[in-house]
PDB file of N, CA, C and O in Angstrom:
ATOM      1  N   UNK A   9     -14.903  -9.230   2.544  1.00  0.00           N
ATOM      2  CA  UNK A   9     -13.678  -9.891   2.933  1.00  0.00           C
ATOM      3  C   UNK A   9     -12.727  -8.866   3.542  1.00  0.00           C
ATOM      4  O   UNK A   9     -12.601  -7.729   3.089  1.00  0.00           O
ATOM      5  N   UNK A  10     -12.134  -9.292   4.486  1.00  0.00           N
ATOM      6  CA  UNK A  10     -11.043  -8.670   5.054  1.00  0.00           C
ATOM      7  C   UNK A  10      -9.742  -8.553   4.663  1.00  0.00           C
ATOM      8  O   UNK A  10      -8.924  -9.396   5.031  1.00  0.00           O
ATOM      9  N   UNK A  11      -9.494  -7.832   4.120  1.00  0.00           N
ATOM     10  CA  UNK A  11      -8.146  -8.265   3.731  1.00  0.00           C
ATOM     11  C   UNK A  11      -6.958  -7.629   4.297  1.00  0.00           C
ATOM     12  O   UNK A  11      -5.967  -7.436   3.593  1.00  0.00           O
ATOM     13  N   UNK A  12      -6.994  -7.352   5.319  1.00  0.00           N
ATOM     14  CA  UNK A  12      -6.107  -7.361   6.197  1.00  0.00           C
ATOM     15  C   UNK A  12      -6.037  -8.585   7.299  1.00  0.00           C
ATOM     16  O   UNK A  12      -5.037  -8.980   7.898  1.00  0.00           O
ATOM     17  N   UNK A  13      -6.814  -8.862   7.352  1.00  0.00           N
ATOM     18  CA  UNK A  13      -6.952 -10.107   7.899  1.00  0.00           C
ATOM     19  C   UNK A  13      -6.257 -11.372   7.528  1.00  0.00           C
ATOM     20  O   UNK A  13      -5.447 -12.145   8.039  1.00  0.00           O
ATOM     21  N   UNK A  14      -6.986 -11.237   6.316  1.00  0.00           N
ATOM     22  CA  UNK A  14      -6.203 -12.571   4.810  1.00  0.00           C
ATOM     23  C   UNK A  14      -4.956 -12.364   4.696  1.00  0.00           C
ATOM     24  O   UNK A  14      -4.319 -13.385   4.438  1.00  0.00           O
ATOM     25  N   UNK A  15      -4.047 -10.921   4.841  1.00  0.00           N
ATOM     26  CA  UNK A  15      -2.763 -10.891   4.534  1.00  0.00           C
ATOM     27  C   UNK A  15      -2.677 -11.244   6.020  1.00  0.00           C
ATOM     28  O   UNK A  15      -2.256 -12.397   6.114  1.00  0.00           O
ATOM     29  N   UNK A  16      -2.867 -10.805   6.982  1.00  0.00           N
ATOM     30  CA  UNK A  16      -2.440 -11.723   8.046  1.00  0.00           C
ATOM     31  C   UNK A  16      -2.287 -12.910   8.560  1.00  0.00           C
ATOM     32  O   UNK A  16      -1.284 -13.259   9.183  1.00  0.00           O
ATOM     33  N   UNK A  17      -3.238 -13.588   8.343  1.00  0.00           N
ATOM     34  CA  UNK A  17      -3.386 -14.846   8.296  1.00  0.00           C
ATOM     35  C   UNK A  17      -2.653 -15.794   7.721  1.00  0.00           C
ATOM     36  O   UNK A  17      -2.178 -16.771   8.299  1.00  0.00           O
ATOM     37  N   UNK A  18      -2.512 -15.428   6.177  1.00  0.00           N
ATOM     38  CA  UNK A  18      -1.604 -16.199   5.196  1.00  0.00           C
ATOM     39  C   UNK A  18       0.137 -16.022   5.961  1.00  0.00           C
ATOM     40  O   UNK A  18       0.864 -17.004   6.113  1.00  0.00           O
ATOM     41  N   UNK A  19       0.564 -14.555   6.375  1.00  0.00           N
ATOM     42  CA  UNK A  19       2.156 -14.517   6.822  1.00  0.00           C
ATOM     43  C   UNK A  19       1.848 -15.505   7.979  1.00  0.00           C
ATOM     44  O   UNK A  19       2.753 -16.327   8.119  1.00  0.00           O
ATOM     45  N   UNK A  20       0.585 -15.675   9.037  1.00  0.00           N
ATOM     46  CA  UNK A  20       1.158 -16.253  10.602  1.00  0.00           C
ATOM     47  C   UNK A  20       1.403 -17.427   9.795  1.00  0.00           C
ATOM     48  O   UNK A  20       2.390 -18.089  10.117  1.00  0.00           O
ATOM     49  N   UNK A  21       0.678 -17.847   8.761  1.00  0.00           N
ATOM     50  CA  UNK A  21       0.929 -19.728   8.217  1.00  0.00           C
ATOM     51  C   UNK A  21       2.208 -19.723   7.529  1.00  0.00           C
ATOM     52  O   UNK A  21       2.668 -20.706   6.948  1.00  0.00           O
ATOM     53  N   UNK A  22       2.718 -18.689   7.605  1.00  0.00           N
ATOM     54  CA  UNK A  22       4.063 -19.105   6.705  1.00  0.00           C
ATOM     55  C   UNK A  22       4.284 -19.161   4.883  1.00  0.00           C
ATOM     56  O   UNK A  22       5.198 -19.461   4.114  1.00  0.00           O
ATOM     57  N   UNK A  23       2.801 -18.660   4.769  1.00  0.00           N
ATOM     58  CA  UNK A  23       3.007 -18.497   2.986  1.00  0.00           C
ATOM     59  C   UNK A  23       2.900 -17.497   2.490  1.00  0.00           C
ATOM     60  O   UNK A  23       2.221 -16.578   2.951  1.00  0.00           O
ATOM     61  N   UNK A  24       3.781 -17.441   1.061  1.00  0.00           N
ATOM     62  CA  UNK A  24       3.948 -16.327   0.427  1.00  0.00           C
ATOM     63  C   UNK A  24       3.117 -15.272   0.093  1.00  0.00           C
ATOM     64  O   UNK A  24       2.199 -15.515  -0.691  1.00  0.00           O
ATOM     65  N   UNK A  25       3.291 -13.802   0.659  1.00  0.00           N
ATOM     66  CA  UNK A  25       2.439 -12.994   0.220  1.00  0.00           C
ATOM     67  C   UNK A  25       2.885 -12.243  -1.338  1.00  0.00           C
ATOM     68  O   UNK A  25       4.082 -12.275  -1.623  1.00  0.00           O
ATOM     69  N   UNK A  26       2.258 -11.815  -1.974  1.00  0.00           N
ATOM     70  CA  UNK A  26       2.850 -11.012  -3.074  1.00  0.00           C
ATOM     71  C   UNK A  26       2.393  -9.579  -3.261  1.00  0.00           C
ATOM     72  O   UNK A  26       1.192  -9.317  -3.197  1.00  0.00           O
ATOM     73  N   UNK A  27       3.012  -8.937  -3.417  1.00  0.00           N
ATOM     74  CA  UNK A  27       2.577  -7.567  -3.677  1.00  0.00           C
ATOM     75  C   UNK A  27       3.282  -6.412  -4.498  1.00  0.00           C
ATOM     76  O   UNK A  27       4.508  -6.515  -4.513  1.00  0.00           O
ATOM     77  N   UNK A  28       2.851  -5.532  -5.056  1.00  0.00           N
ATOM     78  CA  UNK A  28       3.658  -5.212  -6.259  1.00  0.00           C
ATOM     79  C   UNK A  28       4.217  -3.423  -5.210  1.00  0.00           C
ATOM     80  O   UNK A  28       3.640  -3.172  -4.152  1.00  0.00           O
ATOM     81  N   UNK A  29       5.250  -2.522  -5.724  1.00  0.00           N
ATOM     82  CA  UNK A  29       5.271  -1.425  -4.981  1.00  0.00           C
ATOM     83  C   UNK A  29       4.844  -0.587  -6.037  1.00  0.00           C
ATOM     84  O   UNK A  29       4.829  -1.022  -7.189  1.00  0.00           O
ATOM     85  N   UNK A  30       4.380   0.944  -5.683  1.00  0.00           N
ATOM     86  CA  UNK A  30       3.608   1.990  -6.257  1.00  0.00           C
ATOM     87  C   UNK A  30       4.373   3.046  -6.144  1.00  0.00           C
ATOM     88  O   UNK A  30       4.185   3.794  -5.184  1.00  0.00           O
ATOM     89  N   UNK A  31       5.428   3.340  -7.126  1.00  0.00           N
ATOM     90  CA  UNK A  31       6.641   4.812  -6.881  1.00  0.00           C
ATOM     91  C   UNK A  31       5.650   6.050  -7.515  1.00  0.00           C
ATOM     92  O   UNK A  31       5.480   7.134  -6.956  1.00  0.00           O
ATOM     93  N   UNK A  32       5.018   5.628  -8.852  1.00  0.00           N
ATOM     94  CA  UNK A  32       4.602   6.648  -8.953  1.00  0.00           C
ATOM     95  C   UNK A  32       3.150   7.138  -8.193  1.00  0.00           C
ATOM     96  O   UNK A  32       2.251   6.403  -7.786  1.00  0.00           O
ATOM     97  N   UNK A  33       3.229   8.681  -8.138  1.00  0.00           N
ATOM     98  CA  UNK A  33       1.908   9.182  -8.180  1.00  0.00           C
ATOM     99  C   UNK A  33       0.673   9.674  -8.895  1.00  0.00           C
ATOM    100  O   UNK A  33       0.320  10.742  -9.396  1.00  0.00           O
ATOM    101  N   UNK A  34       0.053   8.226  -8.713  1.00  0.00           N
ATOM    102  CA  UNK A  34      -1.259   8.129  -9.334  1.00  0.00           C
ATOM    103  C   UNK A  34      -2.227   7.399  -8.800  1.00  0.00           C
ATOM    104  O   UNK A  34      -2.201   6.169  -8.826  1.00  0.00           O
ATOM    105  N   UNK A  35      -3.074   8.017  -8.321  1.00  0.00           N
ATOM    106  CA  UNK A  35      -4.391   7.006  -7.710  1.00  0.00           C
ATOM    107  C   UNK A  35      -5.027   6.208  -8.470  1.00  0.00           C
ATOM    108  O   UNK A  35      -5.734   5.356  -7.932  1.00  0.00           O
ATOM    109  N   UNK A  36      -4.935   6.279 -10.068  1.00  0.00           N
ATOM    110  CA  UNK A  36      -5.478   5.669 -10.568  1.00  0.00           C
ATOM    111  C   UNK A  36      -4.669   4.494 -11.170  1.00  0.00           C
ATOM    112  O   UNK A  36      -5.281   3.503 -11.570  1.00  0.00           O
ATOM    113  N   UNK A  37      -3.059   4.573 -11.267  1.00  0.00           N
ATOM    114  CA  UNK A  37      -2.203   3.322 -11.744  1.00  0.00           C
ATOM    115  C   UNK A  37      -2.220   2.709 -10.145  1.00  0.00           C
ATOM    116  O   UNK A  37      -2.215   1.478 -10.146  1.00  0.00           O
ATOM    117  N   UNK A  38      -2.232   3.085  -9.310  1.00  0.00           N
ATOM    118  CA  UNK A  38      -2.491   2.007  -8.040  1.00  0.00           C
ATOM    119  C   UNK A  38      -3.999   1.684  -7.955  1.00  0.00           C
ATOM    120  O   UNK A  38      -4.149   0.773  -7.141  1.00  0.00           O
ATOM    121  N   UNK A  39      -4.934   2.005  -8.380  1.00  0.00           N
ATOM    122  CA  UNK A  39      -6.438   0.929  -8.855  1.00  0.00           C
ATOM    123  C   UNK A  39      -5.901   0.082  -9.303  1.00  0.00           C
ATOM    124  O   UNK A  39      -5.762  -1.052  -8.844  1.00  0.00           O
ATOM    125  N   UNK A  40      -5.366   0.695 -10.664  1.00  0.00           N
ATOM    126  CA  UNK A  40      -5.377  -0.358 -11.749  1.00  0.00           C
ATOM    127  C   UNK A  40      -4.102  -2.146 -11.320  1.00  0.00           C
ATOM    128  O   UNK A  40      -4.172  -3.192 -11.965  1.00  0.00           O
ATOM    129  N   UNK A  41      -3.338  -1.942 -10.371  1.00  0.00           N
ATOM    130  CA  UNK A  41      -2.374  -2.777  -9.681  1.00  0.00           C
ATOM    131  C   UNK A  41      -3.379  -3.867  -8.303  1.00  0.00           C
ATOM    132  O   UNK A  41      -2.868  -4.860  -7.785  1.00  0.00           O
ATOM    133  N   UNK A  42      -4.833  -3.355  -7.954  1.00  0.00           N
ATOM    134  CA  UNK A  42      -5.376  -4.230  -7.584  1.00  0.00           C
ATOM    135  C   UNK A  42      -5.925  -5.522  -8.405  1.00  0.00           C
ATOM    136  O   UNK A  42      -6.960  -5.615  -9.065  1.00  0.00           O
ATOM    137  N   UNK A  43      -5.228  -6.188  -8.237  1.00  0.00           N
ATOM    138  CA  UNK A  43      -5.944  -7.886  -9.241  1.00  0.00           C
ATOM    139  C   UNK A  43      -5.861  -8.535  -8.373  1.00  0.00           C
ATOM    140  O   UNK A  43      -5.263  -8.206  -7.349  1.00  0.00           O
ATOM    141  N   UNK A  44      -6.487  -9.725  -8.558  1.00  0.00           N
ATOM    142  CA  UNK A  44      -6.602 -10.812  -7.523  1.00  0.00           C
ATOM    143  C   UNK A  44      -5.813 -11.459  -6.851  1.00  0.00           C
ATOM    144  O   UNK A  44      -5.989 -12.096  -5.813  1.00  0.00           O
ATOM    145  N   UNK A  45      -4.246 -11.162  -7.923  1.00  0.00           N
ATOM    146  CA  UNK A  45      -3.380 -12.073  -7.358  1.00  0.00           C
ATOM    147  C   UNK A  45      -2.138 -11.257  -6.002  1.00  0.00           C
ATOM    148  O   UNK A  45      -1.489 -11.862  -5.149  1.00  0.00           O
ATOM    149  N   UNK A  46      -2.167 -10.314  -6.167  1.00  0.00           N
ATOM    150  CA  UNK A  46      -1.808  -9.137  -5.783  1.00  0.00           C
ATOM    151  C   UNK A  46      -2.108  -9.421  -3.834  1.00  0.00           C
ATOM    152  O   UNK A  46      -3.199  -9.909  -3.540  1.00  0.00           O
ATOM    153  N   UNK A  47      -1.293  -9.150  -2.882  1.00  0.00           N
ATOM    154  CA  UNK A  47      -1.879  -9.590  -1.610  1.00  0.00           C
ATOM    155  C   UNK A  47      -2.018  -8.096  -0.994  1.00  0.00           C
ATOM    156  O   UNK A  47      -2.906  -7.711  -0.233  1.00  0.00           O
ATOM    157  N   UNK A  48      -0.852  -7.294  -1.542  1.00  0.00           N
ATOM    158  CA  UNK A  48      -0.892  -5.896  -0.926  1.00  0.00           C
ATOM    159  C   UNK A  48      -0.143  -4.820  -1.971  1.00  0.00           C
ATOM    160  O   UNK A  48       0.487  -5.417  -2.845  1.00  0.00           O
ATOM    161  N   UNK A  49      -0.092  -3.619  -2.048  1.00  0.00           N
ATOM    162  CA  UNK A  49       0.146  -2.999  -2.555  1.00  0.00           C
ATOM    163  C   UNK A  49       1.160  -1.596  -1.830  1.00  0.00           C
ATOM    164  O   UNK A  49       0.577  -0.544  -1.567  1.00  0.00           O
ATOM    165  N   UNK A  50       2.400  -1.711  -1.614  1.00  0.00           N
ATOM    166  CA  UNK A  50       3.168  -0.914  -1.029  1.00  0.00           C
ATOM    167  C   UNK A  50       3.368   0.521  -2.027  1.00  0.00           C
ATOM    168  O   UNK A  50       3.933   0.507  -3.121  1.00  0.00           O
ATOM    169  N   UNK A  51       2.576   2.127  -1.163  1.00  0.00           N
ATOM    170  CA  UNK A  51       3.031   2.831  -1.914  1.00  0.00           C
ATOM    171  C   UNK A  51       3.901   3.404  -1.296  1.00  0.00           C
ATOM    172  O   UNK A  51       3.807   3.553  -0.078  1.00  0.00           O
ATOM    173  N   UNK A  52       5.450   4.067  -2.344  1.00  0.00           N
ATOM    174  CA  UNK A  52       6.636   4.392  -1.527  1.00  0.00           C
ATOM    175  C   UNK A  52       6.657   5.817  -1.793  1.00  0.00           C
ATOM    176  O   UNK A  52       6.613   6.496  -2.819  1.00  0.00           O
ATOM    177  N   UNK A  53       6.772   6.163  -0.036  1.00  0.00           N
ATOM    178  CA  UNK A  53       7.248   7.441  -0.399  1.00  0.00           C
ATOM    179  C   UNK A  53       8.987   7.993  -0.325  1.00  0.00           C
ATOM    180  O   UNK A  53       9.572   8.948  -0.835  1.00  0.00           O
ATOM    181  N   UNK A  54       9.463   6.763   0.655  1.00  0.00           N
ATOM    182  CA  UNK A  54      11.176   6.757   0.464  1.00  0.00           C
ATOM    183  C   UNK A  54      11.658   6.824  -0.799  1.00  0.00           C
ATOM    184  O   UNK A  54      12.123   7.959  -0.907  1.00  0.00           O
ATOM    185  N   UNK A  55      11.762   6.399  -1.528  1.00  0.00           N
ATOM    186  CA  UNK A  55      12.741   6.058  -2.996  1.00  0.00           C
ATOM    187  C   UNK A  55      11.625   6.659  -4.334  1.00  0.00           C
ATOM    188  O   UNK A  55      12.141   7.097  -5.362  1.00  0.00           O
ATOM    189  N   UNK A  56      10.194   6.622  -4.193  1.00  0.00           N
ATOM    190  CA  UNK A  56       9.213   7.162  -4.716  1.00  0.00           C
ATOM    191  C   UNK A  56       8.992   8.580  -4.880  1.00  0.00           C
ATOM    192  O   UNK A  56       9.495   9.419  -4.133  1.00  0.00           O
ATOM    193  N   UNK A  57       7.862   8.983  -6.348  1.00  0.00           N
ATOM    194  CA  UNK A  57       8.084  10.568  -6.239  1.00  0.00           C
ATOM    195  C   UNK A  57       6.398  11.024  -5.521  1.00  0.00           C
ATOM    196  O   UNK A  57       5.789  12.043  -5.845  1.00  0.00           O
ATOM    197  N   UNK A  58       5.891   9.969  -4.492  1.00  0.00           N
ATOM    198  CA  UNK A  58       4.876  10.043  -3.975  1.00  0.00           C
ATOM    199  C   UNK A  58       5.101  11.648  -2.527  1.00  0.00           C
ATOM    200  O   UNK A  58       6.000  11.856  -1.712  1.00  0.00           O
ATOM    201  N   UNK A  59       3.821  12.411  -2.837  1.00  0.00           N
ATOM    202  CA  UNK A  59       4.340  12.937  -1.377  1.00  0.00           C
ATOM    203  C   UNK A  59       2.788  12.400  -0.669  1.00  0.00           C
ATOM    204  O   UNK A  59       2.015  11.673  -1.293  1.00  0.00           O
ATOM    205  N   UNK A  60       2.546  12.855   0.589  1.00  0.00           N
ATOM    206  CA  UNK A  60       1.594  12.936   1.465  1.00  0.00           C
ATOM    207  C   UNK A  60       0.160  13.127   0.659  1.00  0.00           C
ATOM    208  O   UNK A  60      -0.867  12.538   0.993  1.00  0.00           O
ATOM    209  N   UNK A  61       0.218  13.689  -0.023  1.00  0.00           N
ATOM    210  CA  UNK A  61      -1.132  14.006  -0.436  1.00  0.00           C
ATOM    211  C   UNK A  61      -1.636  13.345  -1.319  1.00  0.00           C
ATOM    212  O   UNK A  61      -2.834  13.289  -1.596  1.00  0.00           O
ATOM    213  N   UNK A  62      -0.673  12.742  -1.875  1.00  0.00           N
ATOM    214  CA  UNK A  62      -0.741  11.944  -3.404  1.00  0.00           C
ATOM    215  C   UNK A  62      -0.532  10.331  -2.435  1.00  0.00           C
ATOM    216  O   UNK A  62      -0.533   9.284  -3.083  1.00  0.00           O
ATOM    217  N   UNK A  63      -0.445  10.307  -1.643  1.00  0.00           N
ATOM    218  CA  UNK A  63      -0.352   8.878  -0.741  1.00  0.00           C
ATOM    219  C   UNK A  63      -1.784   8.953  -0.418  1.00  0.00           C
ATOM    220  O   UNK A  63      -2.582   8.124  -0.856  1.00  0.00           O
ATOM    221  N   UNK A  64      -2.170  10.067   0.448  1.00  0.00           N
ATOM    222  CA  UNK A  64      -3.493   9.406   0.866  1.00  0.00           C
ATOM    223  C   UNK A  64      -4.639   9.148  -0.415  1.00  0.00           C
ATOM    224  O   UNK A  64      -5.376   8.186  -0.197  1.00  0.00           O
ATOM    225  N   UNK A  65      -4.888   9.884  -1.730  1.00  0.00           N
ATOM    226  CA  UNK A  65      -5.538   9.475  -2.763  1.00  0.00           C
ATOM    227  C   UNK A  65      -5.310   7.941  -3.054  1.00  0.00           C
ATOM    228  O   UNK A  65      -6.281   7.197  -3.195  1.00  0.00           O
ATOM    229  N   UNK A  66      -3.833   7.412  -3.155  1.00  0.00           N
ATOM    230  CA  UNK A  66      -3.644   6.546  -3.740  1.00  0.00           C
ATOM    231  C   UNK A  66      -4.299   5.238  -2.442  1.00  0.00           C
ATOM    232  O   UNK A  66      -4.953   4.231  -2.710  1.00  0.00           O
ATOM    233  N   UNK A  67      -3.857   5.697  -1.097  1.00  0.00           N
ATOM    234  CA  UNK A  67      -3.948   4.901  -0.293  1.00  0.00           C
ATOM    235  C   UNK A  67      -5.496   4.155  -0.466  1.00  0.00           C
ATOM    236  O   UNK A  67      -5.751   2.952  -0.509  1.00  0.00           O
ATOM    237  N   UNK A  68      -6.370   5.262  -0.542  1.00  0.00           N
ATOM    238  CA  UNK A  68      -8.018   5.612  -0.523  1.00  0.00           C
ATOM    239  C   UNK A  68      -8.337   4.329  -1.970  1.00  0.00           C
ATOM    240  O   UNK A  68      -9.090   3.356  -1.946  1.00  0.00           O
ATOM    241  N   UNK A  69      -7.514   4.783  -3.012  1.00  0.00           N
ATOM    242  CA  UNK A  69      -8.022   4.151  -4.609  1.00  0.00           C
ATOM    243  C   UNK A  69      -8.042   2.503  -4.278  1.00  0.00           C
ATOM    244  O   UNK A  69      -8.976   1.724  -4.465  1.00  0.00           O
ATOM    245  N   UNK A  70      -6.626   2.209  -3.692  1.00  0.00           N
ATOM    246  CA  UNK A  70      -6.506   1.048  -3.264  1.00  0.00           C
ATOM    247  C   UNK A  70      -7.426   0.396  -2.385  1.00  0.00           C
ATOM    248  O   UNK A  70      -8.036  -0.531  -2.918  1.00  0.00           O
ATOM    249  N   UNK A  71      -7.746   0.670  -0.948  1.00  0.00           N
ATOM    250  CA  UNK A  71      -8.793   0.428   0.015  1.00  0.00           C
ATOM    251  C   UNK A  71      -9.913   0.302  -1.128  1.00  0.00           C
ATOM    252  O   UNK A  71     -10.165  -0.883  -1.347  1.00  0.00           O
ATOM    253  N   UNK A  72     -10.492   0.999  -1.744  1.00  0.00           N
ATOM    254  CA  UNK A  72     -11.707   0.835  -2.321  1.00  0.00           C
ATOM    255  C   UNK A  72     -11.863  -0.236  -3.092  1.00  0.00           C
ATOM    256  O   UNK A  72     -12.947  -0.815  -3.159  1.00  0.00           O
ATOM    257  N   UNK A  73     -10.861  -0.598  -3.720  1.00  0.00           N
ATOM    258  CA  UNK A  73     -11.288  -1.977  -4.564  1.00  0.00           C
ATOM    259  C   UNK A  73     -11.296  -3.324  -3.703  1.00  0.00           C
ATOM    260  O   UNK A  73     -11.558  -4.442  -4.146  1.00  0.00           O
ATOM    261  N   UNK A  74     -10.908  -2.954  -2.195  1.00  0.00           N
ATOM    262  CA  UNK A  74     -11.048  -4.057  -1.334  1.00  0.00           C
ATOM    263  C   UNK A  74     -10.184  -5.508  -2.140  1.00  0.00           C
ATOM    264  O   UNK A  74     -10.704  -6.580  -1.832  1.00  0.00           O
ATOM    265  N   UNK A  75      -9.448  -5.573  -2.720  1.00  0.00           N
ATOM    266  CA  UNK A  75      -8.834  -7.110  -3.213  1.00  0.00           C
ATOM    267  C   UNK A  75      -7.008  -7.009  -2.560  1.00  0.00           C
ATOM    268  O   UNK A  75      -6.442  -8.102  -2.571  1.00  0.00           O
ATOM    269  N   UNK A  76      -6.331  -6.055  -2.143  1.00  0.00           N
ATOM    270  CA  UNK A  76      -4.876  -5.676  -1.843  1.00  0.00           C
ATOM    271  C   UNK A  76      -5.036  -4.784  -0.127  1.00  0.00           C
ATOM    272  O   UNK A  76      -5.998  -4.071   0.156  1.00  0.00           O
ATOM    273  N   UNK A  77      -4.300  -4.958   0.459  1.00  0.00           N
ATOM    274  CA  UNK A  77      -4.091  -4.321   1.088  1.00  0.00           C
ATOM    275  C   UNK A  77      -2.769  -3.118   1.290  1.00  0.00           C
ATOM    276  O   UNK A  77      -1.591  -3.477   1.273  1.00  0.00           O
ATOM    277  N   UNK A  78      -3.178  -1.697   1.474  1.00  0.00           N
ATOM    278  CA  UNK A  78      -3.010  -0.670   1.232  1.00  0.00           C
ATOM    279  C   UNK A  78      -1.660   0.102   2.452  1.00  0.00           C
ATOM    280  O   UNK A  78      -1.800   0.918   3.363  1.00  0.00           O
ATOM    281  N   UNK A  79      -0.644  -0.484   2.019  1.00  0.00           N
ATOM    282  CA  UNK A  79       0.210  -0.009   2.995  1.00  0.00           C
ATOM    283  C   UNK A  79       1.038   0.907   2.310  1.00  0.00           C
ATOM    284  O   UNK A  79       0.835   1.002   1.099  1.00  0.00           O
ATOM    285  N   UNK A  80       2.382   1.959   3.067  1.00  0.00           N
ATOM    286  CA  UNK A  80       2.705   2.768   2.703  1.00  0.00           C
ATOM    287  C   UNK A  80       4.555   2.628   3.110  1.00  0.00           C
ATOM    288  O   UNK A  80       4.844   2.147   4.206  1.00  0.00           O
ATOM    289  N   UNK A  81       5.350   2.943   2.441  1.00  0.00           N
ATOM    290  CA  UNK A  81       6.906   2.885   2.943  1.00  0.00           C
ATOM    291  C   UNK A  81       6.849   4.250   3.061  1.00  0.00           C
ATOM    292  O   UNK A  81       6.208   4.891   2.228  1.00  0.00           O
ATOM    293  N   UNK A  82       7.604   4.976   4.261  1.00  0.00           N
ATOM    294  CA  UNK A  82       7.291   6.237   4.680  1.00  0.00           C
ATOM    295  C   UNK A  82       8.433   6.984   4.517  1.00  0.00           C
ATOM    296  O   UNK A  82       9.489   6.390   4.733  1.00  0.00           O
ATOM    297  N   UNK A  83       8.501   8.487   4.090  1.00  0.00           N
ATOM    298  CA  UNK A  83       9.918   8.597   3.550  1.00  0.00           C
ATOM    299  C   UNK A  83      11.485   8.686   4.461  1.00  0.00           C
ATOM    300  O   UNK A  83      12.678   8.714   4.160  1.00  0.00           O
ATOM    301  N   UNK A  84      10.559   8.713   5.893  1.00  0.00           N
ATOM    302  CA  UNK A  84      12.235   8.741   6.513  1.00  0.00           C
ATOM    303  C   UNK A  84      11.781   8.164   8.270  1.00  0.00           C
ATOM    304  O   UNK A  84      10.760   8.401   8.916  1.00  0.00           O
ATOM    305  N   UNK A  85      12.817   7.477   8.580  1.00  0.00           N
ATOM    306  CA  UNK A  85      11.991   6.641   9.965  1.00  0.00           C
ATOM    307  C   UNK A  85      12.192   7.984  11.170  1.00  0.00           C
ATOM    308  O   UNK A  85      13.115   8.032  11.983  1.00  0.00           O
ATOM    309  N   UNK A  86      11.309   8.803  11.062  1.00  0.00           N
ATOM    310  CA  UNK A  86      11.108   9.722  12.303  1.00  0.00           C
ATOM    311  C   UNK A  86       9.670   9.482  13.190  1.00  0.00           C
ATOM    312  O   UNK A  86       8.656   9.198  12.552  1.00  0.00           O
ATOM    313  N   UNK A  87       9.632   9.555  14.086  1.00  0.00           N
ATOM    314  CA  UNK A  87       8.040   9.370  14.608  1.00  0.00           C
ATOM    315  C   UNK A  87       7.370  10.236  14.209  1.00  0.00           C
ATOM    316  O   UNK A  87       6.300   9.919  13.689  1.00  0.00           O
ATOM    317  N   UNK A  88       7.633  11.239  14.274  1.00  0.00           N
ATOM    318  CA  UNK A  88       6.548  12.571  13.320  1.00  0.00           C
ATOM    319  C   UNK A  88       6.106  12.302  12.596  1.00  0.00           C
ATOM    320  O   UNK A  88       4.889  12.478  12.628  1.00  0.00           O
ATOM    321  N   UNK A  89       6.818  11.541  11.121  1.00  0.00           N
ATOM    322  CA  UNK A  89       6.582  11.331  10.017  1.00  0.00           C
ATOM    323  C   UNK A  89       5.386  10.121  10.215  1.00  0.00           C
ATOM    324  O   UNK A  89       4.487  10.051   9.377  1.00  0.00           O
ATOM    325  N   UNK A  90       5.423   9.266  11.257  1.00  0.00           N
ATOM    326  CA  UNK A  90       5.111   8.018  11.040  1.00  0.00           C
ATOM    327  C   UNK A  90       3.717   7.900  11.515  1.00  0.00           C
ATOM    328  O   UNK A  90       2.868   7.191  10.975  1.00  0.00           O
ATOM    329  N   UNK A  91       3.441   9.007  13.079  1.00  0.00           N
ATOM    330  CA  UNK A  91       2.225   8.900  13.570  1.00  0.00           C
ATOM    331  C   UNK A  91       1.014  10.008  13.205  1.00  0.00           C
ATOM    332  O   UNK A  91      -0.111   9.873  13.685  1.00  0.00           O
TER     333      UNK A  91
END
C-alpha cells in the first residue's frame, strides 16, 4: 500500500487526516506511534529537540512500518535547510 498516496487521496476528498507529531528524539518512540489509525506522523524539528540526524533515523523507523506517512516540520523556512 501506498501511503502517500492514501494520505493523498483521502485530503483531495476532503476527509480528515490524523496524525500524531514526534518532538522527541527517538526512532524507536516514532515506530512505536505507527498504528493503524494514525495517517501520518510529523517529526518536528522547529519547536522539537530533533536535529538532522536523529530525523533521518526516525524518518527511516517510520517509512518502514509502511502504515503513516513520514513527514518532517523543518527547523527554520530557509531553502538550504529545506532542499
Amino acid at each position: 500500500m501506498n501511503t502517500a498516496k492514501s494520505l493523498r487521496d483521502k485530503l483531495a476528498r476532503g476527509e480528515t487526516a490524523f496524525g500524531v507529531w514526534a518532538a522527541l528524539p527517538d526512532a524507536f518512540a516514532a515506530e512505536l506511534m505507527c498504528v493503524g489509525s494514525v495517517d501520518y506522523i510529523c517529526v518536528d524539528q522547529q519547536h522539537g529537540l530533533v536535529d538532522y540526524r536523529e530525523m533521518v533515523e526516525m524518518l527511516r523507523a517510520i517509512e518502514g512500518r509502511r502504515t503513516a506517512v513520514p513527514i518532517t516540520r523543518v527547523p527554520v523556512n530557509q531553502a538550504w535547510v529545506i532542499t
